[in-house]
GROMACS .gro file of C-alpha atoms in nm:
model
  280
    1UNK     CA    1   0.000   0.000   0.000
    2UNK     CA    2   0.124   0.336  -0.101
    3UNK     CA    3   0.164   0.670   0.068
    4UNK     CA    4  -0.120   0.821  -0.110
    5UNK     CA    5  -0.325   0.482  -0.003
    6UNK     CA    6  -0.278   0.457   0.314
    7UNK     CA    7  -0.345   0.846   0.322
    8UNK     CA    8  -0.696   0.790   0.123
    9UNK     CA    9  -0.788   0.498   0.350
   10UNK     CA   10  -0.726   0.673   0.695
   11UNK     CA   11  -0.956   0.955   0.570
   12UNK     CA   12  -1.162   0.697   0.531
   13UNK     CA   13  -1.154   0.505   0.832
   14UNK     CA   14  -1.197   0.872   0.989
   15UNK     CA   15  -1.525   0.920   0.826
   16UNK     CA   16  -1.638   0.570   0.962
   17UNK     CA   17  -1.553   0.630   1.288
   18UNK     CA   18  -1.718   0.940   1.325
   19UNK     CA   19  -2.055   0.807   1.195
   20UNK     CA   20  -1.980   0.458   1.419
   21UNK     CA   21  -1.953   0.729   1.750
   22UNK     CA   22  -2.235   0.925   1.635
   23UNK     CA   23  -2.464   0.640   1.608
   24UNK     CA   24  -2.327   0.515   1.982
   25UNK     CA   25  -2.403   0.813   2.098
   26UNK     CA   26  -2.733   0.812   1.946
   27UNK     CA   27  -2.735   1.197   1.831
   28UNK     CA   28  -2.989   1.300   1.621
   29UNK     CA   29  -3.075   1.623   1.435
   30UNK     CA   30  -3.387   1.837   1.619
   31UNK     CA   31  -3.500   2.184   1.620
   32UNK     CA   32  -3.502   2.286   1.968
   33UNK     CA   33  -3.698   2.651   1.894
   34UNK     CA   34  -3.897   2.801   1.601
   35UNK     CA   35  -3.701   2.991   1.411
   36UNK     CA   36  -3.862   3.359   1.535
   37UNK     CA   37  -3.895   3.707   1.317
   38UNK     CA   38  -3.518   3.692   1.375
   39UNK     CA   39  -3.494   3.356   1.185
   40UNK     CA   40  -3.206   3.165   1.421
   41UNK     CA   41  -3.280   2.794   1.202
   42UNK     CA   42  -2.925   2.563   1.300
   43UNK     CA   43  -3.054   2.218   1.295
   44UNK     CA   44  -2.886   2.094   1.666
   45UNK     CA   45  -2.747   1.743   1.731
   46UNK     CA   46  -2.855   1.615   2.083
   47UNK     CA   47  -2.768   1.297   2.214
   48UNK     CA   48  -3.013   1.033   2.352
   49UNK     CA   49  -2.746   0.980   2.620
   50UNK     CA   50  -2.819   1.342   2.722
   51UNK     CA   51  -3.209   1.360   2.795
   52UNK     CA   52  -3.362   1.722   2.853
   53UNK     CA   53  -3.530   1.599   3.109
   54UNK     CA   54  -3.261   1.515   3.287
   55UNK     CA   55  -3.068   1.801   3.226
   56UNK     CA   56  -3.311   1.988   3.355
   57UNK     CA   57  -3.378   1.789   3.677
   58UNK     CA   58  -2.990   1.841   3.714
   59UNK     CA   59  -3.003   2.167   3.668
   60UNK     CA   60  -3.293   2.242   3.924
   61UNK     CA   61  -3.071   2.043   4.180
   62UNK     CA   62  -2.807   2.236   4.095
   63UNK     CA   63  -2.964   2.584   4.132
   64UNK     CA   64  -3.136   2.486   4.461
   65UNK     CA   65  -2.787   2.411   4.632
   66UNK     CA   66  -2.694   2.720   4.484
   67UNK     CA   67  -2.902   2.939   4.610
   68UNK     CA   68  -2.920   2.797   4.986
   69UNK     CA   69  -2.546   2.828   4.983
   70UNK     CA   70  -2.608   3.184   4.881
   71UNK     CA   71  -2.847   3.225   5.121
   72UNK     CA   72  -2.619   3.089   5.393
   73UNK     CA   73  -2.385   3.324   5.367
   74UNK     CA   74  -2.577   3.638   5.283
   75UNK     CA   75  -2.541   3.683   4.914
   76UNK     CA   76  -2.902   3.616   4.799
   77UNK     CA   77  -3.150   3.920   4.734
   78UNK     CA   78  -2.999   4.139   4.968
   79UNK     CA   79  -3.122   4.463   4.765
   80UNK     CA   80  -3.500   4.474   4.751
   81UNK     CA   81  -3.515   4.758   4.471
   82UNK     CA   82  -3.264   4.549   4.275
   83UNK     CA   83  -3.417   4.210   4.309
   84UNK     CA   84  -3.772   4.422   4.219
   85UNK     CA   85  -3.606   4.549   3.888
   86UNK     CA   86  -3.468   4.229   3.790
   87UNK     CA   87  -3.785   4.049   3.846
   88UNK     CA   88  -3.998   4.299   3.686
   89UNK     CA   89  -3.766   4.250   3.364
   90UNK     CA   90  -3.802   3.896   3.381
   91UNK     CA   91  -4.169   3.884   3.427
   92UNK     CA   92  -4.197   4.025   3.084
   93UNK     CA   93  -3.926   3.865   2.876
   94UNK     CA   94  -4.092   3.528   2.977
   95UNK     CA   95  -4.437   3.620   2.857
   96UNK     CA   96  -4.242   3.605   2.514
   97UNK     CA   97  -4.069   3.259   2.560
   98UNK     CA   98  -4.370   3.109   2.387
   99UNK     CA   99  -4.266   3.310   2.027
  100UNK     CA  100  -3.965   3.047   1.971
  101UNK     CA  101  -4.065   2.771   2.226
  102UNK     CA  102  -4.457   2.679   2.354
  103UNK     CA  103  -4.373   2.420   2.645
  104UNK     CA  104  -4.141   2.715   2.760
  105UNK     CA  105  -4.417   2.904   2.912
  106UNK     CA  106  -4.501   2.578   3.148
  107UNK     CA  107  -4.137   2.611   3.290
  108UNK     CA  108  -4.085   2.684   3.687
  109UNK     CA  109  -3.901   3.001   3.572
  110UNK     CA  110  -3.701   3.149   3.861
  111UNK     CA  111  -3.456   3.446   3.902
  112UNK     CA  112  -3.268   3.607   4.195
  113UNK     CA  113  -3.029   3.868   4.228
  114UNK     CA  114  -2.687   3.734   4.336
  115UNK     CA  115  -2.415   3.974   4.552
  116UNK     CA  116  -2.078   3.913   4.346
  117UNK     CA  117  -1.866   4.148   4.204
  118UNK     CA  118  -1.866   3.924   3.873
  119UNK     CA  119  -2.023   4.115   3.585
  120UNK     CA  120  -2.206   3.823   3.500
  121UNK     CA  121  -2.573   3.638   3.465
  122UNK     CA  122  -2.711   3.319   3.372
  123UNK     CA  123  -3.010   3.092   3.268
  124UNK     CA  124  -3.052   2.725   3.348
  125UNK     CA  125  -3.203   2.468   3.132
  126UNK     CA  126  -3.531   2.476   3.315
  127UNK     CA  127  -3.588   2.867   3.348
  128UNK     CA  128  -3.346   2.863   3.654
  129UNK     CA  129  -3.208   3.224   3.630
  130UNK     CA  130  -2.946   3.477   3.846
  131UNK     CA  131  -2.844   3.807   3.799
  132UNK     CA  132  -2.512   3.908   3.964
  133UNK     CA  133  -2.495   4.245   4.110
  134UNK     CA  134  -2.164   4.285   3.966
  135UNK     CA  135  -2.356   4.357   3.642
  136UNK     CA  136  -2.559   4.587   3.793
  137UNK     CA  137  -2.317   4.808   3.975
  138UNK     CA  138  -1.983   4.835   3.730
  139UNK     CA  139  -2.196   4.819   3.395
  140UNK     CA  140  -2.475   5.013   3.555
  141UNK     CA  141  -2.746   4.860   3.249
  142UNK     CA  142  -3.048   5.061   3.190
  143UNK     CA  143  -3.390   4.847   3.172
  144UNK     CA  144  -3.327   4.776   2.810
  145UNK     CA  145  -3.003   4.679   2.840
  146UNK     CA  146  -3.064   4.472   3.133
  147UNK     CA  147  -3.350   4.291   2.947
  148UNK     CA  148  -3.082   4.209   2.643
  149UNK     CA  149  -2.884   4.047   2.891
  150UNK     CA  150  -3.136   3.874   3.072
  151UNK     CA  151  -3.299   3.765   2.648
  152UNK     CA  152  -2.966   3.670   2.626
  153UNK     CA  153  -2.957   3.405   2.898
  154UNK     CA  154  -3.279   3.283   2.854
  155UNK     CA  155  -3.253   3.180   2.507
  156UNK     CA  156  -2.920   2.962   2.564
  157UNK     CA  157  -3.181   2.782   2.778
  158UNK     CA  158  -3.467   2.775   2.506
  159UNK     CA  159  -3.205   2.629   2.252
  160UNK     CA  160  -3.064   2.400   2.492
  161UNK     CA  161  -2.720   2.488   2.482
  162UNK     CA  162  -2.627   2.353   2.766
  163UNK     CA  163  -2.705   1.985   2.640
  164UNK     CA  164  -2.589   2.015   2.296
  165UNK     CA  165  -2.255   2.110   2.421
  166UNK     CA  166  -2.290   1.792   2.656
  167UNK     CA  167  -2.377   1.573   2.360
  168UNK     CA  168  -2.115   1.734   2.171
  169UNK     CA  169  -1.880   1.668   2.433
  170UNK     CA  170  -1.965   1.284   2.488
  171UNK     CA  171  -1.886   1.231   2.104
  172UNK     CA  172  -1.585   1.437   2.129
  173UNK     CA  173  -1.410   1.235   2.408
  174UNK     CA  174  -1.577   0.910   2.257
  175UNK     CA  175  -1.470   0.956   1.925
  176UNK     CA  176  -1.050   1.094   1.983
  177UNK     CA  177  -0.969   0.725   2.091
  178UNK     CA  178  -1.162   0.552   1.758
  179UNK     CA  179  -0.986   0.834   1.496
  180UNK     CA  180  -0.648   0.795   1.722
  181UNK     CA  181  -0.661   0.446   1.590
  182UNK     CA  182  -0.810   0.513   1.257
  183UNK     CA  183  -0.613   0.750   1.137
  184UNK     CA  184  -0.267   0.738   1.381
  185UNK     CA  185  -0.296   1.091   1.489
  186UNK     CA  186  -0.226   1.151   1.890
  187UNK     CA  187  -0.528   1.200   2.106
  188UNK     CA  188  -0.336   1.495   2.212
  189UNK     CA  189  -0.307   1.682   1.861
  190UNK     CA  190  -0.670   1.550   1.796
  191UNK     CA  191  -0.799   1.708   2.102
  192UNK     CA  192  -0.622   2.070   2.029
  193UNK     CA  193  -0.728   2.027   1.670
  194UNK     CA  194  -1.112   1.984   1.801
  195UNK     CA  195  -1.102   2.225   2.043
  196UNK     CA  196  -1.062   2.502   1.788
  197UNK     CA  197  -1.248   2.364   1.489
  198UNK     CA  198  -1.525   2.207   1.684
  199UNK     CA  199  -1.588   2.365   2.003
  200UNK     CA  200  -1.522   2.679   2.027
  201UNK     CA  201  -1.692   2.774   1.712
  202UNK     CA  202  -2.013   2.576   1.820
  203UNK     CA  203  -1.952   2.788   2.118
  204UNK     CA  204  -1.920   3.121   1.922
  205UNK     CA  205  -2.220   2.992   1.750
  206UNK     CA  206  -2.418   2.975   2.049
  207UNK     CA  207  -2.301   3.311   2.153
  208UNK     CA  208  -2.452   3.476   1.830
  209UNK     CA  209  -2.816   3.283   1.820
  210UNK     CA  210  -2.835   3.348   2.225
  211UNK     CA  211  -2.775   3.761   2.109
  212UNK     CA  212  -3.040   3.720   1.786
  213UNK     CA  213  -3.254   3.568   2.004
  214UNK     CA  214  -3.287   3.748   2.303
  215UNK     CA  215  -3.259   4.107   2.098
  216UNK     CA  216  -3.591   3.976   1.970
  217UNK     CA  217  -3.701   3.879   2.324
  218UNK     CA  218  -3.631   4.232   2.468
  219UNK     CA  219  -3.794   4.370   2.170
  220UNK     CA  220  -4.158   4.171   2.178
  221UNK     CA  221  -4.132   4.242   2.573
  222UNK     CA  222  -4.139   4.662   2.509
  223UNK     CA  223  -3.780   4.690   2.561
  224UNK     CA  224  -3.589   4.907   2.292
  225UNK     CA  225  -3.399   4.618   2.099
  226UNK     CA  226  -3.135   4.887   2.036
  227UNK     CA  227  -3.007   4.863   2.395
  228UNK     CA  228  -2.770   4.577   2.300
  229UNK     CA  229  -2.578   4.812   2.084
  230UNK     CA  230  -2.503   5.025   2.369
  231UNK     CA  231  -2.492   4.744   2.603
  232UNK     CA  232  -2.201   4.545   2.433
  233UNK     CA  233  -2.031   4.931   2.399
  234UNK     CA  234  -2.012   4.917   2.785
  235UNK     CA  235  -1.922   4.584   2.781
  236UNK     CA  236  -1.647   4.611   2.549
  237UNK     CA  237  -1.515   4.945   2.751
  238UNK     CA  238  -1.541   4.756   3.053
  239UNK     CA  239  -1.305   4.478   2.899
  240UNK     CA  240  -1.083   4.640   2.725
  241UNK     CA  241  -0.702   4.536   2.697
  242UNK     CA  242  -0.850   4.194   2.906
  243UNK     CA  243  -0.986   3.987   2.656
  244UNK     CA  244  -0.812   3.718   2.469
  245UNK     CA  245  -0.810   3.788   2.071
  246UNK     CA  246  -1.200   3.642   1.904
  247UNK     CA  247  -1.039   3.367   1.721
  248UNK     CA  248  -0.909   3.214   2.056
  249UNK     CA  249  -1.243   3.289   2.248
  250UNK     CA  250  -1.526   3.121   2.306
  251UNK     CA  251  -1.763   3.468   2.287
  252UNK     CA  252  -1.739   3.692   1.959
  253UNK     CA  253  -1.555   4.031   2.014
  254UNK     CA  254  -1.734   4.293   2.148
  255UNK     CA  255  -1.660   4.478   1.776
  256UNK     CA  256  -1.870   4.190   1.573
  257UNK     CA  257  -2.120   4.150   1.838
  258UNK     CA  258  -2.167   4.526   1.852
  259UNK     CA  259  -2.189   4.560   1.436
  260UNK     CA  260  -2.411   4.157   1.413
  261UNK     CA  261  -2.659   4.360   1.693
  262UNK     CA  262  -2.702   4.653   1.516
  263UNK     CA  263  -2.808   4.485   1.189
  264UNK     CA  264  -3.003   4.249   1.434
  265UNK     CA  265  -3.186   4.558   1.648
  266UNK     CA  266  -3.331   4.768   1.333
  267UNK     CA  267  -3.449   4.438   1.214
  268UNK     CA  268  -3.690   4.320   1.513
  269UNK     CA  269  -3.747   4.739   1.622
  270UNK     CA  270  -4.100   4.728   1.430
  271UNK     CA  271  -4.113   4.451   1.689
  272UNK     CA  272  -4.092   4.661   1.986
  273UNK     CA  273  -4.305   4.972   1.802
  274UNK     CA  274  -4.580   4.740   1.799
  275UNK     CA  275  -4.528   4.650   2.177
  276UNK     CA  276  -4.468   5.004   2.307
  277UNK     CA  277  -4.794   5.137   2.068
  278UNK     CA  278  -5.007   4.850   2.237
  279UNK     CA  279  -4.932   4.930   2.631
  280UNK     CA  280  -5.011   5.290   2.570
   0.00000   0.00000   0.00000
């Protein structure tokens, strides 16, 4: 066998063992949300392995412990106005989940207000939400651009990030010891190789439809979709000279999310005419 055959029939052998893991793993294609005004579409691979519903039974375990260990040592709602604001945001953002997801409205959706100086807040699969006051103190976010945040976290949770990256993950590590045979490449030069051509731009990708997403959130919920403009201006002021270059990073630059928003923003902002013109 020559050098050019034995080059053919690795690729080969690759290709088979990355359809044998995938159909271990059991992943299949789905479509987690409807696609919205803002048309977010990615067909996502989830694994049977990696059940929603336990994910989310995970998750809730996971937030409960969280949030008596916050409790315990002082750190949970400690600011009533704040924890008001925050929930008052939230309130109407989730009235909207049902635009990209139905069975999201029947979630136990839950949010508190966190004391940390991290600049930071998340959603759970579930609706299990936090809001750090870190966030609310250094980038001092109007209501608007609280509510793109908050869009933000809440529709990595109506796509499901969190388990496609878990399903992504179990064929990952399954699949580097069948292609380290197949094709006679170190698990350690497949692993760098997949970090950057697998995961972190799924993970960039995520980034982007969570922004699309919850820019159309903010907007259907009366909030001026144009806040995440201003929003990721603050953020990228708040960061700057700290962050690691995009193509290394698993979150665009604040430059591309900035200009991706702004195209985003004008296109849902008949979205949030229509909401402000019906409260009034």
């Amino acid at each position: 066998m020559n050098a050019r055959t034995r080059t053919i029939w690795h690729k080969l052998l690759g290709v088979a063992a990355v359809a044998g893991v995938l159909a271990l793993t059991g992943c299949a294609g789905v479509q987690t949300t409807q696609s919205g005004a803002i048309g977010v579409e990615r067909t996502q691979y989830m694994s049977s392995m990696v059940p929603a519903q336990e994910i989310e039974q995970e998750a809730g375990q996971q937030y409960a412990d969280l949030i008596q260990q916050a409790k315990a040592q002082g750190a949970l709602d400690r600011n009533a106005s704040q924890v008001s604001r925050v929930q008052a945001i939230s309130k109407r953002l989730i009235a909207q989940v049902g635009t990209f997801r139905p069975d999201a409205t029947n979630w136990q959706w839950e949010v508190h207000v966190l004391s940390s100086d991290d600049v930071n807040a998340w959603c759970m699969p579930g609706g299990k939400m936090a809001v750090y006051t870190g966030l609310l103190t250094q980038i001092k976010p109007t209501d608007a651009e609280l509510a793109a945040v908050m869009g933000h976290e809440i529709a990595h949770a109506l796509r499901e990030h969190a388990r496609e990256r878990v399903s992504q993950q179990m064929v990952t590590n399954l699949g580097l010891s069948v292609l380290s045979i197949a094709t006679g490449v170190s698990a350690d030069l497949s692993g760098k190789l997949t970090d950057v051509m697998f995961t972190l731009p799924n993970s960039r990708t995520h980034e982007s439809e969570a922004d699309l997403m919850g820019v159309e959130l903010a907007a259907r919920a009366g909030y001026d979709p144009r806040a995440a403009v201003t929003l990721w201006e603050k953020m990228g002021a708040a960061s700057s000279g700290s962050s690691p270059p995009e193509f290394l990073s698993t979150h665009p630059s604040a430059a591309t999310r900035i200009t991706d928003l702004q195209v985003a923003s004008e296109r849902v902002l008949p979205l949030y005419q229509q909401a402000i013109g019906k409260s009034k």
